[in-house]
Coordinates of N, CA and C and ligand atoms in Angstrom, one line a residue:
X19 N -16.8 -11.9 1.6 CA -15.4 -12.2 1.2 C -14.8 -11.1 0.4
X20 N -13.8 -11.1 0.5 CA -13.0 -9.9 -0.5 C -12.3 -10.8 -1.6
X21 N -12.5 -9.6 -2.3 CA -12.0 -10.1 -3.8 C -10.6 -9.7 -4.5
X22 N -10.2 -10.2 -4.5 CA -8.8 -9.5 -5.6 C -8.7 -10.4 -7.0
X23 N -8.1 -9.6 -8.3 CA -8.0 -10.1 -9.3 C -6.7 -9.1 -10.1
X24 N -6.6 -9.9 -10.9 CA -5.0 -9.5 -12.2 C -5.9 -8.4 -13.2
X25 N -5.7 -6.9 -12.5 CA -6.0 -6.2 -13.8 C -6.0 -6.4 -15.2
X26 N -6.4 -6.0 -15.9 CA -6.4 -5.7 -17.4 C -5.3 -4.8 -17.8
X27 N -5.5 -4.3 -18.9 CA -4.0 -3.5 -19.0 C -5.1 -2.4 -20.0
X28 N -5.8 -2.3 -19.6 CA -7.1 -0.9 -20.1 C -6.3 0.1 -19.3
X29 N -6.4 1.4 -19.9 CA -6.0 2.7 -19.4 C -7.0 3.5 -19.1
X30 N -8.3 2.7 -19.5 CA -9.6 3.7 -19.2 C -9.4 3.9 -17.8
X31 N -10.5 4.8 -17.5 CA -10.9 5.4 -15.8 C -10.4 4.2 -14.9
X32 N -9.7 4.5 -14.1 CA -9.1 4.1 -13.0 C -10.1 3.7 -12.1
X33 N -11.2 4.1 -11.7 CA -12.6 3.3 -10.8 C -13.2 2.4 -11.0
X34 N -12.8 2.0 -12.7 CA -13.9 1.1 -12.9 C -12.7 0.0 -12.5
X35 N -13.5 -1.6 -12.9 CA -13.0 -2.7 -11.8 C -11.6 -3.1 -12.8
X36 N -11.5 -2.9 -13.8 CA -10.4 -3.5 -14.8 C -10.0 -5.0 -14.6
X37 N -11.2 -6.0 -14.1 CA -10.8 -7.0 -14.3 C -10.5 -8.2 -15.3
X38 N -9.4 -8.9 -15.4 CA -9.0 -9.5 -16.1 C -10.1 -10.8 -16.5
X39 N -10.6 -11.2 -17.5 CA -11.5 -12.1 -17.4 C -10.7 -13.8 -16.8
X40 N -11.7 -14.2 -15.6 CA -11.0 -15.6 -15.3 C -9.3 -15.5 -14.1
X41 N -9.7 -14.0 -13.9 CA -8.1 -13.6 -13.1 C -8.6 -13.4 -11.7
X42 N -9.2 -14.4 -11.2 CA -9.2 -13.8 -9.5 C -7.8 -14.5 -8.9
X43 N -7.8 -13.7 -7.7 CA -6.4 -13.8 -7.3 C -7.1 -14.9 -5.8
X44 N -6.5 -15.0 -5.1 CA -6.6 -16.1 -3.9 C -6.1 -14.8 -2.6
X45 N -6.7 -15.0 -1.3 CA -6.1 -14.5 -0.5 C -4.8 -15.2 0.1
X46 N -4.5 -16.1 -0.1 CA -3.1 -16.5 0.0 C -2.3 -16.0 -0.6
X47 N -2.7 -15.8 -1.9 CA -1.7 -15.3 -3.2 C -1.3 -13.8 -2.5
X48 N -2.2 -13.6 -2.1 CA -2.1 -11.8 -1.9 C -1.6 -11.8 -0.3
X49 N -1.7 -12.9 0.7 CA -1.1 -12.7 1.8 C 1.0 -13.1 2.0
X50 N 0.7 -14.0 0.4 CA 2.3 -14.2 0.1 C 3.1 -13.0 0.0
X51 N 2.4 -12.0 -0.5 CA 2.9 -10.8 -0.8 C 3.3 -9.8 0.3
X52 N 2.9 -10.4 1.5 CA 2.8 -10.0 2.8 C 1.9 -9.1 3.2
X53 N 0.2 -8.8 2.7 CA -0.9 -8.2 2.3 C -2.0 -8.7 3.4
X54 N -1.9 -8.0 4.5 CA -3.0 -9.1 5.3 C -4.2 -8.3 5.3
X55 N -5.3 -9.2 5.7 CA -6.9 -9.0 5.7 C -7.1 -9.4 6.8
X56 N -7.9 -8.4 7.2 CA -8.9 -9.0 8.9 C -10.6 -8.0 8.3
X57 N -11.4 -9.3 9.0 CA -12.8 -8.6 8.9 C -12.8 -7.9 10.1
X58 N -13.3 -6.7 10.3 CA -14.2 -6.0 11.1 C -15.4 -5.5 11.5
X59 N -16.0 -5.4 13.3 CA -17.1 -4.9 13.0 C -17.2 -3.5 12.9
X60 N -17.3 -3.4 11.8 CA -17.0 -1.7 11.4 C -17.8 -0.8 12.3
X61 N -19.3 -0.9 12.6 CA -20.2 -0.3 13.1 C -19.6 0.1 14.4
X62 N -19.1 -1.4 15.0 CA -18.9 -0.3 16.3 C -17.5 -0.5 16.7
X63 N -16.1 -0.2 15.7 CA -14.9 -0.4 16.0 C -14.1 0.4 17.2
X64 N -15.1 1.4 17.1 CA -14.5 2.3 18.3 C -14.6 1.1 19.9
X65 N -15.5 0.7 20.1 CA -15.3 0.0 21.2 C -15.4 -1.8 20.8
X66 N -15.2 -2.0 20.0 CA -15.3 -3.7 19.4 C -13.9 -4.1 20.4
X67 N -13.6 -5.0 20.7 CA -12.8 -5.5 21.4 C -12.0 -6.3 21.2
X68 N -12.4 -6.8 20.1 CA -11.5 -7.8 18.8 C -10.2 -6.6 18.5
X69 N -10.8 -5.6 18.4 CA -10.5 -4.4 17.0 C -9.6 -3.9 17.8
X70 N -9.3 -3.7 19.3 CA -8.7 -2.9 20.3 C -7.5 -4.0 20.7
X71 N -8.2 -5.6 20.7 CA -7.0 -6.1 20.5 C -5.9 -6.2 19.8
X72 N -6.8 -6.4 18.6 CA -5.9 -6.3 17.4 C -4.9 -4.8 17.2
X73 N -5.4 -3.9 17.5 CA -4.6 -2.9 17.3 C -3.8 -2.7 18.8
X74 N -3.6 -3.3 20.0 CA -3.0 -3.5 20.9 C -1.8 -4.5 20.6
X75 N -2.1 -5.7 19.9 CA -0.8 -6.7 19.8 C -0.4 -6.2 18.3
X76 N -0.5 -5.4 17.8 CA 0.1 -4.9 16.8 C 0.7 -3.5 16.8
X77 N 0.6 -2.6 17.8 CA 1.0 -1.3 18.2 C 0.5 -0.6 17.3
X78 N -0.7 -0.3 16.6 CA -1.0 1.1 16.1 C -1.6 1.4 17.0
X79 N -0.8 2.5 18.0 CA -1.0 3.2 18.5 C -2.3 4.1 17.7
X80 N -1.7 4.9 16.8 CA -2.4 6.3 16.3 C -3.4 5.7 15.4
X81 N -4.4 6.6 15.5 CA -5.7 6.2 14.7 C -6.7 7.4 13.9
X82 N -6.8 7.8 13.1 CA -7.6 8.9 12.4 C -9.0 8.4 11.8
X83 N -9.3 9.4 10.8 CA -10.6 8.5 9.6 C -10.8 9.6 8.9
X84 N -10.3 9.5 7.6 CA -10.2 9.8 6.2 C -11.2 9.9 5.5
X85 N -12.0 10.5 5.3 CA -13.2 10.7 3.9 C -12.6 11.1 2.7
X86 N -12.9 10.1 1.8 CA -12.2 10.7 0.9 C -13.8 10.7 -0.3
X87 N -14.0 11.9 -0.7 CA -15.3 12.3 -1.5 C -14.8 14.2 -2.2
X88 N -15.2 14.1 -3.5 CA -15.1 15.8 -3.9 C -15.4 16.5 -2.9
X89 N -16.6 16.3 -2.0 CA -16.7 17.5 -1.1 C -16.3 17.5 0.1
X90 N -15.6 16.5 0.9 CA -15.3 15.8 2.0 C -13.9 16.2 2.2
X91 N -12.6 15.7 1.1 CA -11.4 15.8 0.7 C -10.8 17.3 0.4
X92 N -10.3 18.2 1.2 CA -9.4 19.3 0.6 C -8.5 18.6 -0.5
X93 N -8.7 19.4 -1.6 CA -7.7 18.9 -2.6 C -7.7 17.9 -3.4
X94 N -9.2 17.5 -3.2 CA -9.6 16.3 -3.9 C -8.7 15.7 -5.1
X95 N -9.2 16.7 -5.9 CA -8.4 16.0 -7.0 C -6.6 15.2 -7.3
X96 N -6.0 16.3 -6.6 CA -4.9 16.0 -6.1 C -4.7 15.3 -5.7
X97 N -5.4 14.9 -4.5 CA -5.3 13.6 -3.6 C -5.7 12.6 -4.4
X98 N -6.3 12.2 -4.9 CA -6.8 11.0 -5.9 C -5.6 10.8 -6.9
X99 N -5.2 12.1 -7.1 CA -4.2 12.0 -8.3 C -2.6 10.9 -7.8
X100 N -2.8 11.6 -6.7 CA -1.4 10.7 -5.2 C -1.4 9.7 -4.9
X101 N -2.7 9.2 -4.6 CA -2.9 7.9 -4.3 C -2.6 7.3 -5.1
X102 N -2.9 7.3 -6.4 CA -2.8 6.5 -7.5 C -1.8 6.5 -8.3
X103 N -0.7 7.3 -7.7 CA 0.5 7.1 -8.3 C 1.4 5.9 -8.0
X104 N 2.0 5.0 -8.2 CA 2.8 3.7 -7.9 C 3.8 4.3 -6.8
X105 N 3.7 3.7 -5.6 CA 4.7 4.3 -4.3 C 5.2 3.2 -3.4
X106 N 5.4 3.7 -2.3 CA 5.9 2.8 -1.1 C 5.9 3.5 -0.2
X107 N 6.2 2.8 0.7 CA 5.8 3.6 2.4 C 7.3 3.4 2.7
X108 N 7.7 4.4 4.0 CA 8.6 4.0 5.0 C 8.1 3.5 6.3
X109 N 6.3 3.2 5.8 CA 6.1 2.2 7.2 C 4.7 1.5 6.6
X110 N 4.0 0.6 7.5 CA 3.1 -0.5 7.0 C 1.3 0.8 6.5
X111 N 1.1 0.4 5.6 CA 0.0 1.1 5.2 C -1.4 0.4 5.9
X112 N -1.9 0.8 6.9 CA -2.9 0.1 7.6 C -4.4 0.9 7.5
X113 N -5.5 0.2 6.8 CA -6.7 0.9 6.6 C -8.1 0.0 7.1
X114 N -8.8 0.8 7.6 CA -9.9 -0.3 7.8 C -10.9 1.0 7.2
X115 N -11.9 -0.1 6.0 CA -12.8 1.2 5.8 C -14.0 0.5 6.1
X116 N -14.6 2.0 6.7 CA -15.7 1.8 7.2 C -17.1 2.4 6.5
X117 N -17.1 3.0 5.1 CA -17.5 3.5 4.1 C -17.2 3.5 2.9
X118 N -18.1 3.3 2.0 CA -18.1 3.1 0.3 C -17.0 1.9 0.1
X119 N -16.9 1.9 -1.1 CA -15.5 1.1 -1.6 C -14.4 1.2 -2.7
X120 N -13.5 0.9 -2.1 CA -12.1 1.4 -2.8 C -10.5 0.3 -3.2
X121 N -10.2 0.4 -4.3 CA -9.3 -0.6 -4.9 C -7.8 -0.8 -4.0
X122 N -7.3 -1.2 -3.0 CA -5.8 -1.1 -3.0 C -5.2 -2.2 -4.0
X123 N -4.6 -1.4 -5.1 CA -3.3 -2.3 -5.9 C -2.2 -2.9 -5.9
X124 N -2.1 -3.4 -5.6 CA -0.3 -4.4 -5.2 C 0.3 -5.1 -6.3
X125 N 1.6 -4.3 -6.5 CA 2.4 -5.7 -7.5 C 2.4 -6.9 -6.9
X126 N 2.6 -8.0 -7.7 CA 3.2 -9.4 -7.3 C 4.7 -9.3 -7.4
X127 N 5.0 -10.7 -7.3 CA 6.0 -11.1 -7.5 C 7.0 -10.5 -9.0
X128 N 6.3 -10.7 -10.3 CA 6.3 -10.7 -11.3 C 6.3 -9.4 -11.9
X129 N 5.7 -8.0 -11.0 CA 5.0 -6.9 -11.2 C 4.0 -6.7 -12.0
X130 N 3.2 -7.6 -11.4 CA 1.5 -7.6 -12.0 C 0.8 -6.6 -11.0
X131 N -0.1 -6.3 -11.7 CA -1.3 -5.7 -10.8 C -2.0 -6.5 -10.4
X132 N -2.2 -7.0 -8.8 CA -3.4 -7.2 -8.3 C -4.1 -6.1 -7.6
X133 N -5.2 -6.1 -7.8 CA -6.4 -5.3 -7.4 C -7.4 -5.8 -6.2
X134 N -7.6 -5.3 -5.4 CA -7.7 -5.9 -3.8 C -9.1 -4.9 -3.8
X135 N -10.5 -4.9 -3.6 CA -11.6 -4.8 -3.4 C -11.5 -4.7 -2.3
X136 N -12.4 -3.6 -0.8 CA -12.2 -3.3 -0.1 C -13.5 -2.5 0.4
X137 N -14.4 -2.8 1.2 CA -15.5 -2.1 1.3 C -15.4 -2.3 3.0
X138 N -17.1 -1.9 3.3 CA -17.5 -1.6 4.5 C -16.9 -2.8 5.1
X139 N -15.8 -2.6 6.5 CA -16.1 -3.8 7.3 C -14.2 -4.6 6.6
X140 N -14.1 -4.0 5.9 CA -12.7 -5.0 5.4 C -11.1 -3.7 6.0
X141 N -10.3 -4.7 6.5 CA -9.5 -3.8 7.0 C -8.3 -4.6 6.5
X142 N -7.4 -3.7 6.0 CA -6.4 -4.4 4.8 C -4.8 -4.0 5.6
X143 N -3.5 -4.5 5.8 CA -2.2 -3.7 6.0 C -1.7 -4.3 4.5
X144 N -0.9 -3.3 4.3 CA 0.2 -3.1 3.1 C 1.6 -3.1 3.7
X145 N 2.3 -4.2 3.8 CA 3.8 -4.2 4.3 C 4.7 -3.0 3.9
X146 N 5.6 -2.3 4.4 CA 6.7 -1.0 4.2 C 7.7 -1.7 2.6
X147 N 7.3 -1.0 1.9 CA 8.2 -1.5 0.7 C 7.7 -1.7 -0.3
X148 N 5.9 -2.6 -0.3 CA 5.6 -2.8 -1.7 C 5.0 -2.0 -1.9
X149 N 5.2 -2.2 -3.9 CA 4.7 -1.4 -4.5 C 3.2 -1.5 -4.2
X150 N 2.9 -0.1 -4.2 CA 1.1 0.1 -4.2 C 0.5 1.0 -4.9
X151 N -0.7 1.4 -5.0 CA -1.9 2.2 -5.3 C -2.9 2.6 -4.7
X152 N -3.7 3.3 -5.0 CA -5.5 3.4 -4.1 C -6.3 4.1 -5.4
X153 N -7.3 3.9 -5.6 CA -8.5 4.9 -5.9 C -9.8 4.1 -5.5
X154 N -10.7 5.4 -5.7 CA -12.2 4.8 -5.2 C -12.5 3.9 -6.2
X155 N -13.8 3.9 -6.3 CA -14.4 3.0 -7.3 C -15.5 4.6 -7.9
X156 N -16.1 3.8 -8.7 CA -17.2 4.9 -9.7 C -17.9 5.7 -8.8
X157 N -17.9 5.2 -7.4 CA -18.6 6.0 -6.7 C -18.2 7.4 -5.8
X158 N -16.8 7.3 -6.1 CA -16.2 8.1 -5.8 C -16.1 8.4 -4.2
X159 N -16.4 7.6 -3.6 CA -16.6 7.8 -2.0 C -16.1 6.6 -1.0
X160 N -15.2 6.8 -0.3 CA -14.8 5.8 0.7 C -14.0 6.4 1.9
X161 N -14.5 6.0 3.4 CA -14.3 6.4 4.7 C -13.3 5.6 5.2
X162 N -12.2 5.9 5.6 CA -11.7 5.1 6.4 C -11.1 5.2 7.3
X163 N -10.7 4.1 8.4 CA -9.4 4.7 9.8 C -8.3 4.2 9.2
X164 N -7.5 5.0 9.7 CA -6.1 5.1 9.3 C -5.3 4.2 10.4
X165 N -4.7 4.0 10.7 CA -3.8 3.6 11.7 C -2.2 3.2 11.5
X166 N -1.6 3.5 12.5 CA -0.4 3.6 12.4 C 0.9 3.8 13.8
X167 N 1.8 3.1 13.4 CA 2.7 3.1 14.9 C 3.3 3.9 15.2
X168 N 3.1 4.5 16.1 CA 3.9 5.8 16.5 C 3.1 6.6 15.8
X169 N 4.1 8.2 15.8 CA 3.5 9.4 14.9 C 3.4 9.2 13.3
X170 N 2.3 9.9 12.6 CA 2.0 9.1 11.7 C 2.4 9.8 10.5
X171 N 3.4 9.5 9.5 CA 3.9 10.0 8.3 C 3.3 8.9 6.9
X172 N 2.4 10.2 6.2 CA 1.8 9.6 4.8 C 2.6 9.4 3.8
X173 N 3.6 10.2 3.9 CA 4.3 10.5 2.5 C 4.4 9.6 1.9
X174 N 4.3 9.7 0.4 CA 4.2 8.4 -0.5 C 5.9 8.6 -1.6
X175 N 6.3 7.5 -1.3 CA 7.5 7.6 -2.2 C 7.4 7.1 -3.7
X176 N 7.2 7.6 -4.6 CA 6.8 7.6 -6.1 C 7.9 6.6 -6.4
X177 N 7.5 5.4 -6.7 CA 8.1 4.8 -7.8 C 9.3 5.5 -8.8
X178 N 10.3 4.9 -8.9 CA 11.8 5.3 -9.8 C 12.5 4.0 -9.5
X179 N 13.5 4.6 -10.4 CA 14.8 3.5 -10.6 C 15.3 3.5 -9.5
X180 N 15.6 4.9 -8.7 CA 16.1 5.1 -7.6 C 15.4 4.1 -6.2
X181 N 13.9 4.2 -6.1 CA 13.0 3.3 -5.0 C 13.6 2.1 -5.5
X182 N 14.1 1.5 -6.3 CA 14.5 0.3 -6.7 C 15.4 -0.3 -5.2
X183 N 16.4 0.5 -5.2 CA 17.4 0.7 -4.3 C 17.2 1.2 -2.6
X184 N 15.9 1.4 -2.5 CA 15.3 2.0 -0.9 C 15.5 1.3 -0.3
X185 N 15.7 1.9 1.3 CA 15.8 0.5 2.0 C 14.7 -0.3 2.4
X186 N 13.3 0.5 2.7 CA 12.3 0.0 2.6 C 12.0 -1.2 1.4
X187 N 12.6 -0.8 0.4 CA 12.2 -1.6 -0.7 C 13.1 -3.1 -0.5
X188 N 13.9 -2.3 -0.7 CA 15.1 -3.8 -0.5 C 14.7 -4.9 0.3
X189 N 14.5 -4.2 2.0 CA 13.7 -4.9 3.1 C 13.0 -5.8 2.7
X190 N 11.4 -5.1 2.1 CA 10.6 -5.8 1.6 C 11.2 -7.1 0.5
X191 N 12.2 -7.2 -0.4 CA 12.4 -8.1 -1.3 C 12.6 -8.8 -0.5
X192 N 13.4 -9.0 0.8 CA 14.6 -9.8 1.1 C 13.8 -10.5 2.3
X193 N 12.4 -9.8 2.8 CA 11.5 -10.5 3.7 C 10.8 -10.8 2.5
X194 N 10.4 -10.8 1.9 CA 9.2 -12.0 0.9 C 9.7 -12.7 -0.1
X195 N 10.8 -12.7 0.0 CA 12.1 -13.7 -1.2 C 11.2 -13.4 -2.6
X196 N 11.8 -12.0 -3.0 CA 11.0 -11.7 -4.6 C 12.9 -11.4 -5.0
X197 N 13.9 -11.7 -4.4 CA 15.2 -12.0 -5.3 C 15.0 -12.1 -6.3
X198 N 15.8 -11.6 -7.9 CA 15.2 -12.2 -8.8 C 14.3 -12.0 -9.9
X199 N 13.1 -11.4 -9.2 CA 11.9 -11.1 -9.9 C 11.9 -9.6 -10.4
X200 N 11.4 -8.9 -10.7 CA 11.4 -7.3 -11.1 C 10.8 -6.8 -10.2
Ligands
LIG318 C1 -2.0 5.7 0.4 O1 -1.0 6.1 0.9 O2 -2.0 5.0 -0.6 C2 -3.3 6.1 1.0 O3 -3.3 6.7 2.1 C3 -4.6 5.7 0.4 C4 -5.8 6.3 0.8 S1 -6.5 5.8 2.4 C5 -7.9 4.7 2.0
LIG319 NI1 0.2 4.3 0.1

């Protein structure tokens, strides 16, 4: 099962779990947010058939796989540094990892942190608009496929007053009725 829970509000190391005591979150709670989860058989996704469907009735076409480790990662540090900055997509953040394990962060409604656990075998999408995060965990190591519709653009839009106003962002309020909320 995957776990998510309501961070802490510690500024320590960003890998460790920061969970809130008595704060797990529900996968509904986190699918309200428009946050879906599918198990996969990770071992053999290249030809799994589930996994070919699924990426057939959803069009991610494009497909890569990411190591992200100090020695694996050009620019390690950097890249850890990016990930973990508060951003948004101009399109759905779609990962299935098939190595180590690693945090994706989602605001709520309210702009809480939930913390989404994600290891071998868990394949997560992030809707175009919310706010998110990533880092590893203590172990500093996590593999994943990437996938995505059409040709594939990472760029991460940093959080501001300005993303307030994105259209991706907006989108996103006005499909998950967070009117209202911060
Ligand atoms: C992103 O945009 O947040 C990422 O690509 C995270 C790293 S992939 C597991
Ligand atoms: Ni992202």
């Amino acid at each position: 099962m995957v776990l998510a829970w309501y961070m802490d509000d510690s500024t320590t190391d960003q890998r460790l779990p920061h969970m809130s005591p008595g704060a797990l979150v529900s996968m509904e709670t986190v699918a309200a947010l428009g946050v879906n989860h599918w198990k996969v058989n990770f071992e053999s996704y290249e030809t799994d058939g589930e996994f070919r469907k699924l990426r057939e009735d959803e069009g991610y076409t494009y497909m890569d796989v990411i190591e992200i480790s100090p020695k694996k990662l050009p620019s390690y540090d950097e890249k850890i540094k990016m990930f973990y900055e508060e951003h948004l997509h101009d399109d759905d953040e779609i990962r299935l990892i098939i190595g180590g394990t690693g945090y994706f962060d989602v605001r709520d409604k309210a702009d809480r942190w939930i913390r989404i656990e994600c290891s071998q075998g868990d394949m997560i999408s992030l809707p175009t608009g919310i706010y998110h995060r990533f880092t590893t965990d203590s172990k500093n190591y996590v593999k994943a496929v990437r996938l995505f519709k059409g040709n594939p653009v990472w760029t991460p839009i940093n959080r501001s007053e300005e993303t307030d106003s994105h259209r991706a962002r907006q989108n996103y309020i006005e499909s998950f009725s967070l009117v209202g909320c911060t």
